[in-house]
Every structure is written in C-alpha cells, then in structure tokens.
Amino acid sequence: LNDVDISTNVTKNITLKVPFVSSPMDTVTESKMAIHMALMGGIGIIHSNLSMKDQAAEVIKVKKFKNGFITDPVCLSPQDTVEDVH
C-alpha cells in the first residue's frame, strides 16, 4: 500500500498528491470552491466567464486565504482588563 503513488502533474511545475481538480465552469469553480479544493489537496481552476479584472479578483481571494489564522489579533498585557478590549 505504501508503494502506491496517485500523484499527477497538472503542469511542469505543479504536482498534486491527490488528483482532485474542479472544472473551470461558471457553475462550479470560483474562489470559494478553489479554496476548498486546495484545503483538500486538490486544485480549482477559476472559470473564464468573467472579465479579466473579476478573474484576477477571484484568484487574489484564493491566494490570500489564510485558514485558521487571525489576521488582526488584539494584543494585551497581563495588566489589561476586559474593559480595555474594544
């Protein structure tokens, strides 16, 4: 079982260990689907039924997604109280 390799090359530089690829259809893949595909080890191809500007915006949403990260943390000292948190 350890000798089984199901990885596949999507391009010369992109190899997927789990060959799950979502269809580049407007009813299937936009940023939300692409993000979830990536979280599962696959890839989502953003469809082209958008303007170039909108396609770029969808790609940016995927590339900037940070699963489980707090992007704007509140830092307090031990001397701070609950009242100090706004």
Short mmCIF file of C-alpha atoms in Angstrom, two decimals:
data_model
loop_
_atom_site.label_atom_id
_atom_site.label_comp_id
_atom_site.label_asym_id
_atom_site.label_seq_id
_atom_site.Cartn_x
_atom_site.Cartn_y
_atom_site.Cartn_z
CA LEU A 1 0.00 0.00 0.00
CA ASN A 2 2.90 2.40 0.71
CA ASP A 3 4.18 1.90 -2.85
CA VAL A 4 1.02 3.36 -4.45
CA ASP A 5 1.50 6.82 -5.93
CA ILE A 6 -1.63 8.60 -7.12
CA SER A 7 0.05 11.97 -7.66
CA THR A 8 -0.26 13.67 -11.02
CA ASN A 9 1.41 16.58 -12.80
CA VAL A 10 -1.01 19.38 -13.66
CA THR A 11 1.80 21.43 -15.24
CA LYS A 12 5.58 21.07 -15.42
CA ASN A 13 5.85 22.82 -12.05
CA ILE A 14 2.65 21.77 -10.26
CA THR A 15 2.22 18.25 -8.91
CA LEU A 16 -0.86 17.21 -6.97
CA LYS A 17 -0.50 14.41 -4.46
CA VAL A 18 -4.28 13.90 -4.62
CA PRO A 19 -5.54 14.29 -8.19
CA PHE A 20 -8.71 16.26 -7.48
CA VAL A 21 -9.36 19.04 -9.98
CA SER A 22 -12.57 21.06 -10.19
CA SER A 23 -13.99 22.03 -13.54
CA PRO A 24 -13.40 25.58 -14.83
CA MET A 25 -17.16 26.12 -15.30
CA ASP A 26 -19.01 29.20 -14.05
CA THR A 27 -21.45 26.98 -12.15
CA VAL A 28 -18.60 25.07 -10.48
CA THR A 29 -15.41 26.96 -9.66
CA GLU A 30 -14.98 30.42 -8.27
CA SER A 31 -12.82 31.39 -5.29
CA LYS A 32 -14.86 29.53 -2.66
CA MET A 33 -14.61 26.18 -4.48
CA ALA A 34 -10.93 26.75 -5.34
CA ILE A 35 -10.13 27.42 -1.67
CA HIS A 36 -11.89 24.26 -0.51
CA MET A 37 -10.25 22.18 -3.23
CA ALA A 38 -6.83 23.45 -2.11
CA LEU A 39 -7.61 22.66 1.53
CA MET A 40 -8.30 19.07 0.47
CA GLY A 41 -5.07 18.82 -1.54
CA GLY A 42 -6.55 19.45 -4.97
CA ILE A 43 -6.80 22.44 -7.27
CA GLY A 44 -9.67 24.56 -8.51
CA ILE A 45 -9.46 26.15 -11.94
CA ILE A 46 -11.19 29.56 -11.95
CA HIS A 47 -13.56 29.77 -14.92
CA SER A 48 -13.09 32.33 -17.70
CA ASN A 49 -16.70 33.56 -17.94
CA LEU A 50 -15.64 36.67 -16.02
CA SER A 51 -13.87 39.84 -17.04
CA MET A 52 -10.10 39.70 -16.62
CA LYS A 53 -10.44 42.05 -13.64
CA ASP A 54 -13.01 39.76 -11.97
CA GLN A 55 -10.91 36.65 -12.73
CA ALA A 56 -7.92 38.32 -11.08
CA ALA A 57 -10.07 39.24 -8.06
CA GLU A 58 -11.14 35.59 -7.66
CA VAL A 59 -7.51 34.42 -7.86
CA ILE A 60 -6.46 37.03 -5.28
CA LYS A 61 -9.17 35.77 -2.88
CA VAL A 62 -7.75 32.25 -3.18
CA LYS A 63 -4.11 33.29 -2.83
CA LYS A 64 -4.81 35.49 0.21
CA PHE A 65 -6.93 32.90 2.04
CA LYS A 66 -5.46 32.08 5.43
CA ASN A 67 -7.20 29.09 7.00
CA GLY A 68 -7.30 29.38 10.76
CA PHE A 69 -5.08 32.44 11.04
CA ILE A 70 -6.13 35.51 12.99
CA THR A 71 -5.12 38.31 10.63
CA ASP A 72 -5.80 41.20 13.03
CA PRO A 73 -5.00 39.99 16.57
CA VAL A 74 -5.64 42.04 19.70
CA CYS A 75 -2.60 42.06 21.98
CA LEU A 76 -2.95 42.76 25.68
CA SER A 77 -0.61 42.77 28.64
CA PRO A 78 -1.29 40.95 31.90
CA GLN A 79 -2.20 44.32 33.42
CA ASP A 80 -5.01 44.96 30.91
CA THR A 81 -8.62 44.33 31.88
CA VAL A 82 -11.66 43.20 29.93
CA GLU A 83 -12.67 46.85 29.80
CA ASP A 84 -9.51 47.59 27.77
CA VAL A 85 -10.73 45.40 24.91
CA HIS A 86 -12.85 47.43 22.48
#
